[in-house]
Coordinates of C-alpha atoms in Angstrom, one line a residue:
M176 CA 51.0 -45.5 21.6
N177 CA 47.5 -46.5 22.9
F178 CA 44.8 -44.4 21.2
E179 CA 43.1 -43.7 24.5
C180 CA 46.4 -42.3 25.9
L181 CA 46.2 -39.3 23.5
P182 CA 45.2 -36.0 25.1
N183 CA 41.7 -34.7 24.6
E184 CA 42.9 -31.8 22.4
L185 CA 44.5 -34.2 19.9
L186 CA 41.6 -36.6 19.9
L187 CA 39.2 -33.7 19.1
D188 CA 41.5 -32.7 16.2
I189 CA 41.2 -36.3 14.9
L190 CA 37.4 -36.5 15.3
K191 CA 36.8 -33.5 13.0
Y192 CA 38.2 -35.6 10.0
L193 CA 35.6 -38.4 10.5
T194 CA 32.0 -38.5 9.2
G195 CA 29.1 -38.3 11.6
I196 CA 28.2 -42.0 11.1
D197 CA 31.8 -43.1 11.8
L198 CA 31.9 -41.0 14.9
F199 CA 28.7 -42.6 16.3
R200 CA 29.6 -46.2 15.3
V201 CA 33.1 -46.1 16.7
F202 CA 32.9 -43.9 19.8
H203 CA 29.3 -43.6 21.0
G204 CA 28.8 -45.5 24.2
L205 CA 32.4 -46.6 24.3
N206 CA 33.0 -44.9 27.7
K207 CA 32.2 -41.6 29.4
R208 CA 35.3 -39.9 28.2
F209 CA 34.5 -40.5 24.5
N210 CA 30.8 -39.6 25.0
D211 CA 32.0 -36.3 26.5
L212 CA 34.4 -35.8 23.5
L213 CA 31.5 -36.5 21.1
S214 CA 29.4 -33.9 22.9
L215 CA 32.2 -31.3 22.6
H216 CA 32.7 -32.2 18.9
F217 CA 29.1 -31.7 18.0
Q218 CA 28.8 -28.6 20.1
H219 CA 31.6 -27.1 18.0
Y220 CA 31.0 -28.6 14.5
G221 CA 27.3 -29.5 14.6
L222 CA 25.7 -32.2 12.5
D223 CA 25.7 -32.0 8.7
F224 CA 23.4 -34.3 6.8
Q225 CA 24.5 -33.1 3.3
P226 CA 25.4 -35.4 1.7
I227 CA 24.8 -38.8 3.4
S228 CA 23.6 -42.2 2.3
K229 CA 20.0 -43.2 3.3
Q230 CA 21.3 -46.1 5.4
D231 CA 23.6 -43.9 7.4
F232 CA 21.0 -41.2 7.8
E233 CA 18.5 -43.8 9.2
I234 CA 21.0 -45.3 11.5
I235 CA 21.9 -41.9 13.0
C236 CA 18.3 -40.8 13.4
K237 CA 17.0 -44.1 14.8
Q238 CA 19.9 -45.1 17.1
Y239 CA 21.9 -42.1 18.1
L240 CA 20.3 -38.7 17.5
L241 CA 17.8 -38.7 20.4
S242 CA 20.6 -39.0 22.9
M243 CA 22.4 -36.1 21.4
V244 CA 19.6 -33.5 20.8
H245 CA 20.8 -31.4 23.7
E246 CA 24.4 -31.3 22.4
I247 CA 23.8 -30.2 18.8
T248 CA 24.5 -26.5 18.2
S249 CA 24.3 -26.5 14.4
L250 CA 22.3 -28.7 11.9
R251 CA 22.1 -28.9 8.2
L252 CA 19.2 -30.7 6.4
S253 CA 19.0 -31.1 2.6
D254 CA 16.5 -32.2 0.0
D255 CA 18.9 -32.0 -2.9
D256 CA 19.0 -34.8 -5.6
D257 CA 21.6 -36.7 -3.5
T258 CA 19.3 -36.7 -0.4
P259 CA 15.7 -36.3 -1.7
Q260 CA 12.9 -36.1 0.9
Q261 CA 15.5 -36.1 3.7
T262 CA 13.6 -33.4 5.7
T263 CA 10.3 -35.3 5.4
L264 CA 12.0 -38.5 6.6
F265 CA 13.6 -36.6 9.5
L266 CA 10.2 -35.3 10.7
S267 CA 8.7 -38.8 10.2
Y268 CA 10.9 -40.1 13.0
G269 CA 9.2 -37.8 15.4
F270 CA 11.9 -35.1 15.6
T271 CA 11.0 -31.5 16.0
L272 CA 13.7 -28.9 16.1
N273 CA 12.5 -27.4 19.4
Q274 CA 13.9 -30.6 20.9
F275 CA 17.3 -29.4 20.0
T276 CA 17.5 -27.0 23.0
H277 CA 21.0 -25.7 22.2
L278 CA 20.5 -25.3 18.4
Q279 CA 22.0 -22.0 17.4
S280 CA 22.6 -22.5 13.6
L281 CA 20.2 -24.1 11.1
S282 CA 20.8 -24.6 7.4
L283 CA 17.9 -25.9 5.2
C284 CA 19.0 -26.7 1.6
H285 CA 17.0 -27.4 -1.5
L286 CA 13.6 -27.8 0.3
R287 CA 10.6 -27.8 -2.0
S288 CA 7.8 -27.3 0.4
D289 CA 6.8 -24.0 2.1
E290 CA 4.7 -25.9 4.6
I291 CA 7.7 -28.0 5.8
I292 CA 9.9 -24.9 6.0
D293 CA 7.2 -23.2 8.2
K294 CA 6.8 -26.3 10.3
I295 CA 10.5 -26.7 11.0
L296 CA 11.0 -23.0 12.0
T297 CA 8.4 -22.9 14.7
K298 CA 9.6 -22.4 18.3
L299 CA 13.3 -22.2 17.7
Y300 CA 13.9 -20.0 20.7
Y301 CA 17.7 -20.3 20.8
L302 CA 18.4 -20.0 17.1
T303 CA 20.9 -17.2 16.1
H304 CA 21.8 -18.1 12.5
L305 CA 19.4 -19.3 9.8
S306 CA 20.2 -20.2 6.2
L307 CA 17.6 -21.2 3.5
S308 CA 19.7 -22.2 0.5
E309 CA 18.2 -22.8 -3.0
C310 CA 14.7 -23.5 -1.5
Y311 CA 11.5 -23.4 -3.5
C312 CA 8.1 -22.3 -2.3
P313 CA 5.5 -23.6 -4.7
H314 CA 2.3 -22.2 -3.2
D315 CA 0.7 -18.7 -2.9
Q316 CA 2.5 -15.7 -1.4
K317 CA 0.4 -15.9 1.8
N318 CA 2.3 -19.1 2.7
V319 CA 5.6 -17.4 2.1
A320 CA 4.5 -14.4 4.1
N321 CA 3.9 -16.7 7.0
I322 CA 7.4 -18.1 6.7
I323 CA 9.0 -14.7 6.7
N324 CA 6.9 -13.6 9.7
T325 CA 7.9 -16.8 11.5
I326 CA 11.6 -16.0 10.8
W327 CA 11.2 -12.4 12.0
S328 CA 9.5 -13.8 15.2
L329 CA 12.5 -15.9 16.3
P330 CA 13.6 -14.0 19.4
R331 CA 17.3 -14.5 19.2
L332 CA 17.9 -14.7 15.5
T333 CA 20.7 -12.3 14.4
H334 CA 21.8 -13.6 11.0
C335 CA 19.5 -14.7 8.2
W336 CA 20.5 -15.8 4.7
L337 CA 17.5 -16.3 2.3
D338 CA 18.1 -17.9 -1.1
I339 CA 14.6 -18.9 -2.0
T340 CA 12.5 -19.0 -5.2
I341 CA 8.8 -18.2 -5.0
E342 CA 6.3 -19.4 -7.6
N343 CA 4.9 -16.6 -9.8
T344 CA 7.0 -13.7 -8.3
D345 CA 10.6 -12.5 -8.3
Y346 CA 10.1 -10.1 -5.4
F347 CA 10.8 -10.6 -1.7
I348 CA 7.8 -10.6 0.5
T349 CA 8.5 -8.2 3.4
P350 CA 7.7 -9.1 7.0
S351 CA 4.8 -7.6 9.0
I352 CA 6.4 -8.4 12.4
I353 CA 9.2 -6.4 13.9
S354 CA 12.4 -8.3 14.7
F355 CA 14.5 -6.5 17.3
S356 CA 17.3 -9.1 17.1
L357 CA 18.1 -9.4 13.4
T358 CA 21.3 -7.5 12.4
H359 CA 22.4 -9.4 9.3
V360 CA 20.1 -10.2 6.3
S361 CA 21.0 -11.6 2.9
I362 CA 18.4 -12.0 0.2
K363 CA 19.4 -13.9 -2.9
S364 CA 17.3 -14.9 -6.0
L365 CA 14.6 -12.4 -5.1
F366 CA 14.5 -8.6 -5.5
C367 CA 13.1 -5.6 -3.6
N368 CA 11.8 -2.3 -4.8
L369 CA 12.4 0.8 -2.7
K370 CA 9.0 0.7 -1.1
E371 CA 9.5 -2.9 0.0
L372 CA 13.0 -2.0 1.2
A373 CA 11.6 0.8 3.3
S374 CA 9.2 -1.8 4.8
L375 CA 12.1 -4.1 5.5
F376 CA 14.0 -1.4 7.3
H377 CA 10.9 -0.5 9.4
F378 CA 10.5 -4.1 10.6
T379 CA 14.2 -4.7 11.1
P380 CA 15.3 -1.6 13.1
G381 CA 18.6 -3.1 14.2
L382 CA 19.8 -4.1 10.7
Q383 CA 23.5 -3.5 10.3
Y384 CA 24.3 -5.7 7.2
L385 CA 22.1 -6.1 4.1
H386 CA 22.7 -8.0 0.9
V387 CA 19.9 -7.5 -1.7
G388 CA 19.1 -6.8 -5.3
I389 CA 16.9 -3.9 -6.2
I390 CA 14.6 -3.4 -9.2
E391 CA 12.8 -0.1 -9.1
R392 CA 10.6 1.1 -12.0
S393 CA 9.8 4.6 -10.6
N394 CA 12.1 7.6 -10.1
D395 CA 9.7 9.3 -7.7
F396 CA 9.9 7.1 -4.6
R397 CA 12.0 8.4 -1.7
L398 CA 12.9 6.5 1.5
P399 CA 10.9 8.0 4.3
M400 CA 13.5 7.5 7.0
V401 CA 17.2 7.7 7.8
V402 CA 18.6 4.2 8.2
S403 CA 21.4 4.9 10.7
S404 CA 21.9 1.3 11.8
I405 CA 23.3 0.1 8.4
R406 CA 27.0 -0.4 8.5
S407 CA 27.5 -2.7 5.4
L408 CA 25.4 -2.7 2.2
N409 CA 25.9 -5.2 -0.7
L410 CA 23.7 -4.5 -3.8
S411 CA 23.9 -7.6 -5.9
R412 CA 21.9 -5.9 -8.6
V413 CA 20.8 -2.3 -9.1
D414 CA 19.3 -0.9 -12.3
S415 CA 19.5 2.9 -11.9
R416 CA 21.7 5.6 -10.5
H417 CA 18.6 7.1 -8.8
V418 CA 18.3 4.0 -6.6
I419 CA 21.9 4.2 -5.5
T420 CA 21.7 7.9 -4.6
T421 CA 18.3 7.5 -2.9
L422 CA 19.6 4.7 -0.7
L423 CA 23.0 6.1 0.2
Q424 CA 21.8 9.6 1.2
H425 CA 19.8 7.9 4.0
M426 CA 22.7 5.8 5.3
P427 CA 25.1 8.2 7.0
N428 CA 26.9 5.5 9.0
L429 CA 27.7 3.2 6.1
R430 CA 31.2 1.8 6.3
S431 CA 31.3 -0.8 3.6
L432 CA 29.6 -0.6 0.2
T433 CA 29.5 -3.3 -2.6
V434 CA 27.6 -2.6 -5.8
V435 CA 27.0 -4.7 -9.0
T436 CA 25.3 -3.0 -11.9
E437 CA 24.5 -3.7 -15.5
D438 CA 23.7 -0.9 -18.0
V439 CA 24.2 1.8 -15.3
Y440 CA 27.0 4.1 -16.1
I441 CA 28.6 6.0 -13.2
D442 CA 32.1 7.3 -13.7
G443 CA 34.8 8.1 -11.1
Y444 CA 33.7 11.8 -10.8
Q445 CA 30.1 10.8 -10.1
W446 CA 31.1 8.1 -7.6
Q447 CA 33.4 10.6 -5.8
Q448 CA 30.5 13.1 -5.6
I449 CA 28.1 10.4 -4.2
I450 CA 30.6 9.2 -1.6
S451 CA 31.7 12.7 -0.6
D452 CA 28.1 13.9 -0.2
Y453 CA 26.5 11.0 1.6
L454 CA 29.1 8.6 3.0
P455 CA 31.3 10.3 5.5
A456 CA 32.2 7.0 7.4
I457 CA 33.0 4.9 4.3
E458 CA 36.0 2.6 4.6
I459 CA 35.5 -0.1 2.0
F460 CA 34.1 0.5 -1.5
R461 CA 33.8 -2.2 -4.1
F462 CA 31.9 -2.3 -7.3
R463 CA 31.6 -4.0 -10.7
M464 CA 29.9 -2.1 -13.5
G465 CA 28.9 -3.4 -16.9
F466 CA 27.7 -1.1 -19.6
R467 CA 27.4 -0.8 -23.4
S468 CA 29.6 1.2 -25.7
Y469 CA 27.7 2.6 -28.7
N470 CA 30.7 3.7 -30.8
N471 CA 33.2 0.9 -31.6
N472 CA 35.6 3.4 -33.2
E473 CA 35.9 5.3 -29.9
K474 CA 35.8 2.4 -27.5
E475 CA 39.4 2.6 -26.4
Q476 CA 39.1 6.4 -25.9
E477 CA 36.0 5.8 -23.9
V478 CA 37.9 3.4 -21.6
I479 CA 40.7 5.9 -21.2
R480 CA 38.2 8.7 -20.3
L481 CA 36.6 6.3 -17.8
L482 CA 39.8 5.3 -16.2
N483 CA 41.0 8.9 -15.9
S484 CA 38.0 9.7 -13.9
F485 CA 39.3 7.3 -11.2
R486 CA 42.8 8.7 -11.1
G487 CA 42.5 11.8 -8.9
P488 CA 43.8 12.3 -5.3
F489 CA 40.4 11.1 -3.9
W490 CA 41.1 7.7 -5.4
F491 CA 44.9 7.4 -5.1
V492 CA 45.8 9.4 -2.0
E493 CA 42.7 9.5 0.3
H494 CA 41.5 5.9 -0.2
Q495 CA 44.1 4.0 -2.4
W496 CA 41.2 2.6 -4.5
F497 CA 42.1 1.2 -7.9
V498 CA 40.0 0.0 -10.8
R499 CA 40.5 -2.2 -13.9
C500 CA 38.6 -2.2 -17.2
H501 CA 38.3 -5.1 -19.6
W502 CA 36.7 -5.0 -23.0
N503 CA 36.8 -6.5 -26.5
P504 CA 38.0 -4.1 -29.2
T505 CA 36.4 -6.2 -31.9
E506 CA 33.5 -4.6 -33.7
G507 CA 30.1 -6.0 -32.6
Y508 CA 31.2 -6.7 -29.0
D509 CA 30.0 -3.7 -27.1
R510 CA 30.3 -4.6 -23.4
I511 CA 32.8 -2.9 -21.2
Y512 CA 33.4 -3.9 -17.5
V513 CA 35.0 -1.8 -14.8
Y514 CA 35.6 -3.0 -11.3
T515 CA 37.6 -2.3 -8.2
L516 CA 40.8 -4.1 -7.2
P517 CA 41.4 -6.6 -5.8
Y518 CA 38.6 -8.4 -7.6
I519 CA 36.2 -9.7 -4.9
F520 CA 33.2 -11.1 -6.8
E521 CA 32.4 -14.8 -7.0
D522 CA 31.8 -14.8 -10.7
F523 CA 33.8 -13.2 -13.5
P524 CA 32.0 -11.9 -16.7
F525 CA 34.1 -13.3 -19.6
L526 CA 33.0 -11.6 -22.8
F527 CA 31.7 -13.5 -25.7
L528 CA 34.7 -13.2 -28.0
N529 CA 36.7 -14.6 -30.9
K530 CA 39.6 -12.3 -30.3
G531 CA 41.4 -11.1 -27.2
I532 CA 40.1 -9.2 -24.2
Q533 CA 42.1 -6.0 -23.4
F534 CA 42.8 -4.9 -19.8
E535 CA 43.8 -1.6 -18.4
S536 CA 43.9 -0.4 -14.8
T537 CA 44.6 2.7 -12.7
C538 CA 47.0 0.7 -10.5
P539 CA 50.6 2.0 -10.7
D540 CA 51.9 -1.6 -10.9
D541 CA 50.4 -3.5 -13.8
D542 CA 51.3 -6.8 -12.3
A543 CA 49.4 -6.2 -9.1
Y544 CA 46.0 -7.7 -8.3
L545 CA 46.3 -10.4 -11.0
S546 CA 45.1 -13.2 -8.7
Y547 CA 41.3 -13.4 -8.8
D548 CA 41.2 -15.6 -5.7
H549 CA 37.6 -14.7 -4.8
T550 CA 36.2 -16.0 -8.0
R551 CA 34.4 -19.3 -7.4
H552 CA 32.3 -19.7 -10.6
L553 CA 33.5 -19.3 -14.2
C554 CA 32.4 -20.1 -17.8
Y555 CA 35.4 -20.7 -20.2
Y556 CA 35.0 -20.8 -23.9
S557 CA 37.4 -22.5 -26.3
Y558 CA 37.3 -19.5 -28.7
L559 CA 39.2 -17.4 -26.2
L560 CA 42.2 -18.9 -28.0
F561 CA 43.9 -15.6 -28.9
N562 CA 43.2 -14.0 -25.5
N563 CA 46.8 -13.2 -24.6
A564 CA 45.8 -10.7 -21.8
L565 CA 44.3 -13.5 -19.8
F566 CA 47.6 -15.3 -19.5
R567 CA 48.5 -12.9 -16.7
I568 CA 45.3 -13.4 -14.7
R569 CA 45.0 -16.4 -12.4
F570 CA 41.9 -18.1 -11.1
S571 CA 43.3 -20.2 -8.3
N572 CA 40.3 -20.8 -6.1
L573 CA 37.5 -21.9 -8.5
H574 CA 34.8 -24.2 -7.1
H575 CA 32.7 -24.5 -10.2
L576 CA 33.8 -24.3 -13.9
S577 CA 31.9 -24.6 -17.1
V578 CA 34.1 -25.3 -20.0
E579 CA 33.7 -26.0 -23.8
L580 CA 35.8 -28.7 -25.4
P581 CA 38.2 -28.9 -27.1
L582 CA 40.3 -26.7 -24.8
S583 CA 42.3 -23.9 -26.2
D584 CA 46.1 -23.8 -25.9
C585 CA 46.0 -21.1 -23.1
F586 CA 43.8 -23.1 -20.8
R587 CA 46.6 -24.4 -18.5
A588 CA 48.2 -20.9 -18.4
I589 CA 45.0 -19.4 -17.0
F590 CA 44.2 -22.4 -14.8
P591 CA 47.6 -23.8 -13.7
K592 CA 45.9 -25.5 -10.7
L593 CA 42.4 -26.6 -10.1
N594 CA 42.8 -28.1 -6.7
H595 CA 39.7 -26.4 -5.2
L596 CA 37.4 -27.3 -8.1
I597 CA 34.6 -29.6 -7.1
S598 CA 32.0 -29.1 -9.9
L599 CA 32.6 -29.2 -13.7
D600 CA 30.2 -28.6 -16.5
V601 CA 31.5 -29.7 -20.0
W602 CA 30.0 -29.4 -23.4
S603 CA 31.1 -29.7 -27.1
C604 CA 29.7 -29.0 -30.5
D605 CA 28.8 -31.2 -33.5
D606 CA 31.8 -30.5 -35.7
C607 CA 34.4 -31.6 -33.2
D608 CA 36.6 -34.7 -33.5
N609 CA 35.1 -37.1 -30.9
T610 CA 38.4 -38.9 -30.4
F611 CA 40.2 -35.6 -29.6
V612 CA 37.4 -34.4 -27.3
Q613 CA 37.4 -37.7 -25.4
S614 CA 41.1 -37.5 -24.8
Q615 CA 40.9 -33.9 -23.7
L616 CA 38.1 -34.7 -21.3
Q617 CA 40.1 -37.6 -19.8
M618 CA 43.1 -35.3 -19.4
L619 CA 40.9 -32.6 -17.9
L620 CA 39.5 -34.9 -15.3
D621 CA 42.9 -36.1 -14.4
W622 CA 44.0 -32.5 -13.7
I623 CA 41.2 -32.0 -11.1
P624 CA 42.1 -34.1 -8.1
Y625 CA 39.1 -33.3 -5.9
L626 CA 36.3 -33.1 -8.4
T627 CA 33.0 -34.6 -7.1
K628 CA 30.3 -33.5 -9.7
L629 CA 30.6 -33.8 -13.5
S630 CA 27.8 -32.5 -15.7
F631 CA 27.5 -33.2 -19.4
V632 CA 25.6 -30.1 -20.6
S633 CA 25.4 -30.5 -24.4
W634 CA 27.0 -33.1 -26.6
P635 CA 26.5 -34.4 -30.1
N636 CA 24.7 -37.7 -30.4
S637 CA 27.8 -39.3 -31.9
F638 CA 29.7 -38.7 -28.7
Y639 CA 27.6 -41.2 -26.8
H640 CA 28.4 -44.0 -29.3
W641 CA 32.0 -43.9 -28.2
P642 CA 33.1 -45.7 -25.0
F643 CA 32.7 -43.5 -21.9
V644 CA 35.9 -41.7 -20.8
R645 CA 38.1 -43.6 -18.4
T646 CA 39.7 -41.6 -15.6
K647 CA 42.0 -42.0 -12.7
N648 CA 39.9 -39.5 -10.7
R649 CA 38.2 -41.5 -8.0
S650 CA 36.5 -38.5 -6.3
I651 CA 33.8 -38.1 -8.9
D652 CA 30.6 -39.4 -7.4
R653 CA 27.9 -37.3 -9.0
L654 CA 27.0 -37.5 -12.8
E655 CA 24.5 -35.3 -14.5
F656 CA 23.3 -35.9 -18.0
E657 CA 20.0 -33.9 -17.6
A658 CA 19.8 -30.1 -17.0
P659 CA 17.6 -29.0 -14.1
G660 CA 14.0 -29.3 -15.1
G661 CA 15.0 -30.8 -18.5
S662 CA 16.0 -27.3 -19.8
G663 CA 18.4 -27.4 -22.7
Y664 CA 19.6 -30.4 -24.6
S665 CA 19.6 -33.8 -22.9
Q666 CA 20.7 -37.2 -24.2
V667 CA 18.1 -40.0 -23.8
F668 CA 19.8 -43.1 -22.5
N669 CA 18.4 -46.3 -24.2
D670 CA 19.4 -49.9 -23.4
E671 CA 22.8 -49.6 -25.2
L672 CA 23.8 -46.3 -23.6
C673 CA 22.7 -47.5 -20.1
A674 CA 24.9 -50.6 -20.5
K675 CA 27.9 -48.4 -21.5
L676 CA 27.4 -46.2 -18.5
I677 CA 27.1 -49.2 -16.2
S678 CA 30.3 -50.7 -17.4
S679 CA 32.3 -47.4 -17.3
S680 CA 34.6 -46.3 -14.5
L681 CA 32.5 -43.2 -14.0
G682 CA 29.4 -45.4 -13.7
T683 CA 31.0 -47.8 -11.3
Q684 CA 31.9 -45.1 -8.8
C685 CA 28.7 -42.9 -9.3
Q686 CA 26.7 -42.3 -6.1
T687 CA 24.2 -39.7 -7.5
L688 CA 22.9 -39.8 -11.0
V689 CA 20.7 -37.2 -12.9
I690 CA 19.6 -38.7 -16.2
R691 CA 16.9 -39.1 -18.8
V692 CA 16.1 -42.6 -19.9
K693 CA 14.1 -44.2 -22.7
N694 CA 11.9 -46.5 -20.6
R695 CA 11.2 -47.6 -17.0
T696 CA 13.2 -50.8 -17.2
N697 CA 16.3 -48.6 -17.8
I698 CA 15.8 -47.2 -14.3
M699 CA 15.8 -50.7 -12.8
D700 CA 18.9 -51.7 -14.8
L701 CA 20.8 -48.7 -13.6
I702 CA 19.8 -49.3 -9.9
N703 CA 20.5 -53.0 -10.0
S704 CA 23.9 -52.7 -11.8
M705 CA 25.4 -49.6 -10.3
N706 CA 26.3 -50.9 -6.9
N707 CA 27.5 -47.6 -5.4
L708 CA 24.4 -45.6 -6.6
R709 CA 22.5 -44.2 -3.7
A710 CA 20.3 -41.4 -5.3
M711 CA 18.8 -40.8 -8.7
S712 CA 16.8 -38.0 -10.3
V713 CA 15.4 -39.5 -13.5
R714 CA 13.1 -38.5 -16.3
C715 CA 11.5 -41.3 -18.3
E716 CA 10.9 -40.4 -22.0
E717 CA 8.1 -42.9 -22.5
E718 CA 6.2 -41.5 -19.5
D719 CA 6.3 -37.8 -20.4
D720 CA 2.7 -37.8 -21.4
N721 CA 1.5 -39.5 -18.2
D722 CA 0.6 -37.2 -15.3
D723 CA -0.4 -40.0 -12.9
D724 CA 1.9 -41.8 -10.5
E725 CA 1.6 -45.3 -12.0
I726 CA 5.4 -45.4 -12.7
I727 CA 6.1 -44.6 -9.1
E728 CA 3.9 -47.4 -7.9
W729 CA 5.6 -49.7 -10.5
L730 CA 9.0 -48.8 -9.1
R731 CA 7.9 -49.2 -5.5
S732 CA 6.7 -52.7 -6.3
R733 CA 10.2 -53.6 -7.5
L734 CA 12.4 -51.8 -5.0
P735 CA 12.9 -52.4 -1.3
L736 CA 10.5 -50.6 1.0
T737 CA 13.5 -48.7 2.4
C738 CA 13.8 -46.8 -0.8
T739 CA 12.2 -43.4 -1.0
I740 CA 10.5 -42.6 -4.4
T741 CA 8.8 -39.3 -5.1
R742 CA 7.9 -37.0 -8.0
D743 CA 9.8 -33.7 -7.9
I744 CA 7.5 -31.0 -6.8
R745 CA 9.2 -28.3 -8.9
F746 CA 10.0 -30.4 -12.0
S747 CA 7.1 -32.8 -12.2
K748 CA 8.5 -35.0 -14.9
Q749 CA 11.5 -35.8 -12.7
I750 CA 11.3 -38.8 -10.4
R751 CA 13.7 -38.8 -7.4
L752 CA 14.9 -41.9 -5.6
W753 CA 16.9 -42.2 -2.4
I754 CA 18.1 -45.7 -2.6
S755 CA 18.8 -48.0 0.3
R756 CA 20.6 -51.3 -0.2
I757 CA 19.2 -52.7 3.0
L758 CA 16.6 -55.4 2.2

């Protein structure tokens, strides 16, 4: 059958499986029908520049994007290590986002400049959804306040996700401009106290959903208003029962409550009292509470008392809410966790153990709720070897896993499939058999069919003198041998180790590399010999004491002008390269 004879609905289904550059190269300008189909596609799916090669990014921006600015409804820009300085390059082509007259959703990822963030957000009159993900603001709080006010000034913005880090503060800077459009706000990586939260409520009077962490040092502050608009509240961190009760008694229309606490003890009787007194409209209640047991001899009895407080008619009959505890009975391990079922949190707090975790729940069926499908991030330690209780729990939807090698015998029982895993951190200790660890690593990589990022967190020096692991997994395109900012242990790659990496299967297919090298010539060797490499974040050991940019000028004189070379604003010893193979 002729491709053009297919109905539009089927063609649109096919287009969604192609990359942006392939869509433009193959179909743009072919005829009016395909131009119209491209318009429909980008109206529905938008344009995602994370990740993309520098060559493809430049081709789209220079040849195609201007003709499509009125069709794009969503856009993602990223300055991550695989696309460094992408946003600056985007602006250098003369684009401003107010040209995108139908832009409704904007995601900015890993930006490291508050000035650029503020510049991008100006005059986005039609924007309804905004996400700032893992962005860093290096300057004073006044600049950040301007960004927040710019966001709160966007006239149609309804949903805002803020995952930003601000230099010299852990606290969110509240707006001083009222937004009448915002209904959903999520604040990650920064905290509020109750005074700041009251200010946020004042300047966001239509707020219905809030995700925030709260750190409050005073027990005297009271919210000055009833927040009747709030329907859903997610407290990602709260450090006192006072904060919880102070908030909830001012939210009479709350229907969904999610709470994560550490070292705050609230039993079932106390939760029942809080909910009965303050939350008449509650429908969904989810929590995870971690606390310390101070008497190891009575730990099990303490768990039984806690679970019994969640067994009354209020929990079983009125709401059908069930909870589960897990704890370590071994002396010296004093953490106890209790949480609602099903488990809905993205991370799971494994205890630091050398013996088994014990589980107990209030659910009548012990085999219910054993699939922790919402868990995305997990650290797994090999000394969970005797953890028989974990054989029954399944983590079937992990995206990121940190694991210590060698693996314990129960690993495959807990993780029978890792089909959704895309990021893996691995480490090992000095006294392990390198041959065995290598074989286990190779086996582990072959188990994970869609893995894209592999990070070597901490390894003994002797490991690097062995040949790099060979794997059948062709999806791995990002290798990290250096922790963010150089934190933790990092292996320095000299001439010998660079040569081994270049000749390995992992090195051959690598597209993004985060690494520490001995000298500047190692950088050139890696770029010239790793033909698929398109981005690198590198720290040069011999240049650690030099604060000038002489090494950057040295690299620029040896690489094509199309390559972008900059020093990382946040981690100044890191040099980031976005490599273009076009000469």
